[in-house]
Amino acid sequence: MTARANTGSNLIREWRINALQGRFHIDGHFYERLERFPAVLCDQHGYVLFETREEYENSPYLKIGQKVNVASHIGDISCMPGYIQKN
């Protein structure tokens, strides 16, 4: 699957992630909000799993507004604790 065709839902299936919802961004730093948990934020190489809404909303690595941004001092999700590399 090419990165352009990736979606959070496709990667949940392809990588066999136990999650109800996933969001994908090729560079891993800008996402739509997550609403159903467990949920994942994915980039082209891996993902970060959030078991609960509280874990997601209280993450010091995310800035959650209308959209979700990875905090600038982190860079992207691959620098977050718990990042699972898949390829």
mmCIF file of C-alpha atoms in Angstrom:
data_model
loop_
_atom_site.group_PDB
_atom_site.id
_atom_site.type_symbol
_atom_site.label_atom_id
_atom_site.label_comp_id
_atom_site.label_asym_id
_atom_site.label_seq_id
_atom_site.Cartn_x
_atom_site.Cartn_y
_atom_site.Cartn_z
ATOM 1 C CA MET A 1 0.000 0.000 0.000
ATOM 2 C CA THR A 2 1.408 3.404 -0.895
ATOM 3 C CA ALA A 3 1.529 6.123 1.712
ATOM 4 C CA ARG A 4 -0.905 8.217 -0.328
ATOM 5 C CA ALA A 5 -3.579 5.481 -0.119
ATOM 6 C CA ASN A 6 -3.143 5.045 3.620
ATOM 7 C CA THR A 7 -5.906 5.889 6.029
ATOM 8 C CA GLY A 8 -6.146 5.186 9.724
ATOM 9 C CA SER A 9 -8.773 2.514 9.048
ATOM 10 C CA ASN A 10 -6.620 0.795 6.429
ATOM 11 C CA LEU A 11 -3.604 0.719 8.735
ATOM 12 C CA ILE A 12 -5.653 -0.671 11.635
ATOM 13 C CA ARG A 13 -6.527 -3.608 9.365
ATOM 14 C CA GLU A 14 -3.116 -3.978 7.709
ATOM 15 C CA TRP A 15 -1.120 -3.764 10.942
ATOM 16 C CA ARG A 16 -3.774 -5.638 12.971
ATOM 17 C CA ILE A 17 -4.089 -2.941 15.619
ATOM 18 C CA ASN A 18 -6.725 -3.409 18.311
ATOM 19 C CA ALA A 19 -8.354 0.009 17.889
ATOM 20 C CA LEU A 20 -11.781 1.391 17.038
ATOM 21 C CA GLN A 21 -10.501 4.465 15.227
ATOM 22 C CA GLY A 22 -7.316 5.603 13.534
ATOM 23 C CA ARG A 23 -6.039 8.781 11.965
ATOM 24 C CA PHE A 24 -3.212 8.966 9.441
ATOM 25 C CA HIS A 25 -0.796 11.724 8.462
ATOM 26 C CA ILE A 26 2.182 10.931 6.271
ATOM 27 C CA ASP A 27 4.533 13.153 8.317
ATOM 28 C CA GLY A 28 3.009 12.273 11.694
ATOM 29 C CA HIS A 29 2.368 15.733 13.078
ATOM 30 C CA PHE A 30 -1.180 16.908 12.156
ATOM 31 C CA TYR A 31 -4.428 14.939 12.580
ATOM 32 C CA GLU A 32 -8.189 15.060 12.812
ATOM 33 C CA ARG A 33 -9.482 14.517 16.359
ATOM 34 C CA LEU A 34 -9.984 11.035 17.795
ATOM 35 C CA GLU A 35 -13.465 10.231 19.133
ATOM 36 C CA ARG A 36 -13.654 6.432 19.686
ATOM 37 C CA PHE A 37 -11.237 4.493 21.869
ATOM 38 C CA PRO A 38 -8.958 2.637 21.849
ATOM 39 C CA ALA A 39 -7.605 4.745 18.989
ATOM 40 C CA VAL A 40 -4.358 5.330 17.101
ATOM 41 C CA LEU A 41 -2.461 8.128 15.433
ATOM 42 C CA CYS A 42 -0.484 6.704 12.506
ATOM 43 C CA ASP A 43 2.262 7.873 10.206
ATOM 44 C CA GLN A 44 3.753 5.992 7.269
ATOM 45 C CA HIS A 45 6.051 3.940 9.523
ATOM 46 C CA GLY A 46 4.097 3.238 12.713
ATOM 47 C CA TYR A 47 1.616 4.414 15.309
ATOM 48 C CA VAL A 48 0.845 5.508 18.866
ATOM 49 C CA LEU A 49 -2.047 3.776 20.642
ATOM 50 C CA PHE A 50 -4.326 5.559 23.112
ATOM 51 C CA GLU A 51 -6.324 3.078 25.180
ATOM 52 C CA THR A 52 -8.665 5.727 26.618
ATOM 53 C CA ARG A 53 -9.955 9.224 25.883
ATOM 54 C CA GLU A 54 -8.291 10.403 29.102
ATOM 55 C CA GLU A 55 -4.871 9.127 28.000
ATOM 56 C CA TYR A 56 -5.281 10.937 24.667
ATOM 57 C CA GLU A 57 -6.641 14.199 26.082
ATOM 58 C CA ASN A 58 -3.977 14.354 28.815
ATOM 59 C CA SER A 59 -1.004 13.564 26.579
ATOM 60 C CA PRO A 60 1.687 16.231 27.059
ATOM 61 C CA TYR A 61 2.842 15.487 23.502
ATOM 62 C CA LEU A 62 -0.374 16.615 21.789
ATOM 63 C CA LYS A 63 -2.086 19.964 21.326
ATOM 64 C CA ILE A 64 -5.767 19.173 20.858
ATOM 65 C CA GLY A 65 -8.031 21.847 19.421
ATOM 66 C CA GLN A 66 -10.239 21.620 16.349
ATOM 67 C CA LYS A 67 -7.359 19.550 14.948
ATOM 68 C CA VAL A 68 -4.603 17.615 16.702
ATOM 69 C CA ASN A 69 -0.996 18.751 16.449
ATOM 70 C CA VAL A 70 2.040 17.033 17.884
ATOM 71 C CA ALA A 71 3.773 19.525 20.183
ATOM 72 C CA SER A 72 6.532 21.383 18.355
ATOM 73 C CA HIS A 73 9.217 20.346 20.858
ATOM 74 C CA ILE A 74 8.446 16.696 19.981
ATOM 75 C CA GLY A 75 8.264 17.005 16.194
ATOM 76 C CA ASP A 76 6.134 14.026 15.168
ATOM 77 C CA ILE A 77 4.578 10.895 16.644
ATOM 78 C CA SER A 78 7.692 8.813 16.013
ATOM 79 C CA CYS A 79 9.342 10.742 18.870
ATOM 80 C CA MET A 80 6.527 9.985 21.339
ATOM 81 C CA PRO A 81 6.906 7.329 24.032
ATOM 82 C CA GLY A 82 4.984 4.219 23.021
ATOM 83 C CA TYR A 83 5.493 4.709 19.277
ATOM 84 C CA ILE A 84 5.396 1.311 17.560
ATOM 85 C CA GLN A 85 7.392 1.110 14.337
ATOM 86 C CA LYS A 86 5.881 -1.175 11.695
ATOM 87 C CA ASN A 87 8.022 -0.578 8.584
#
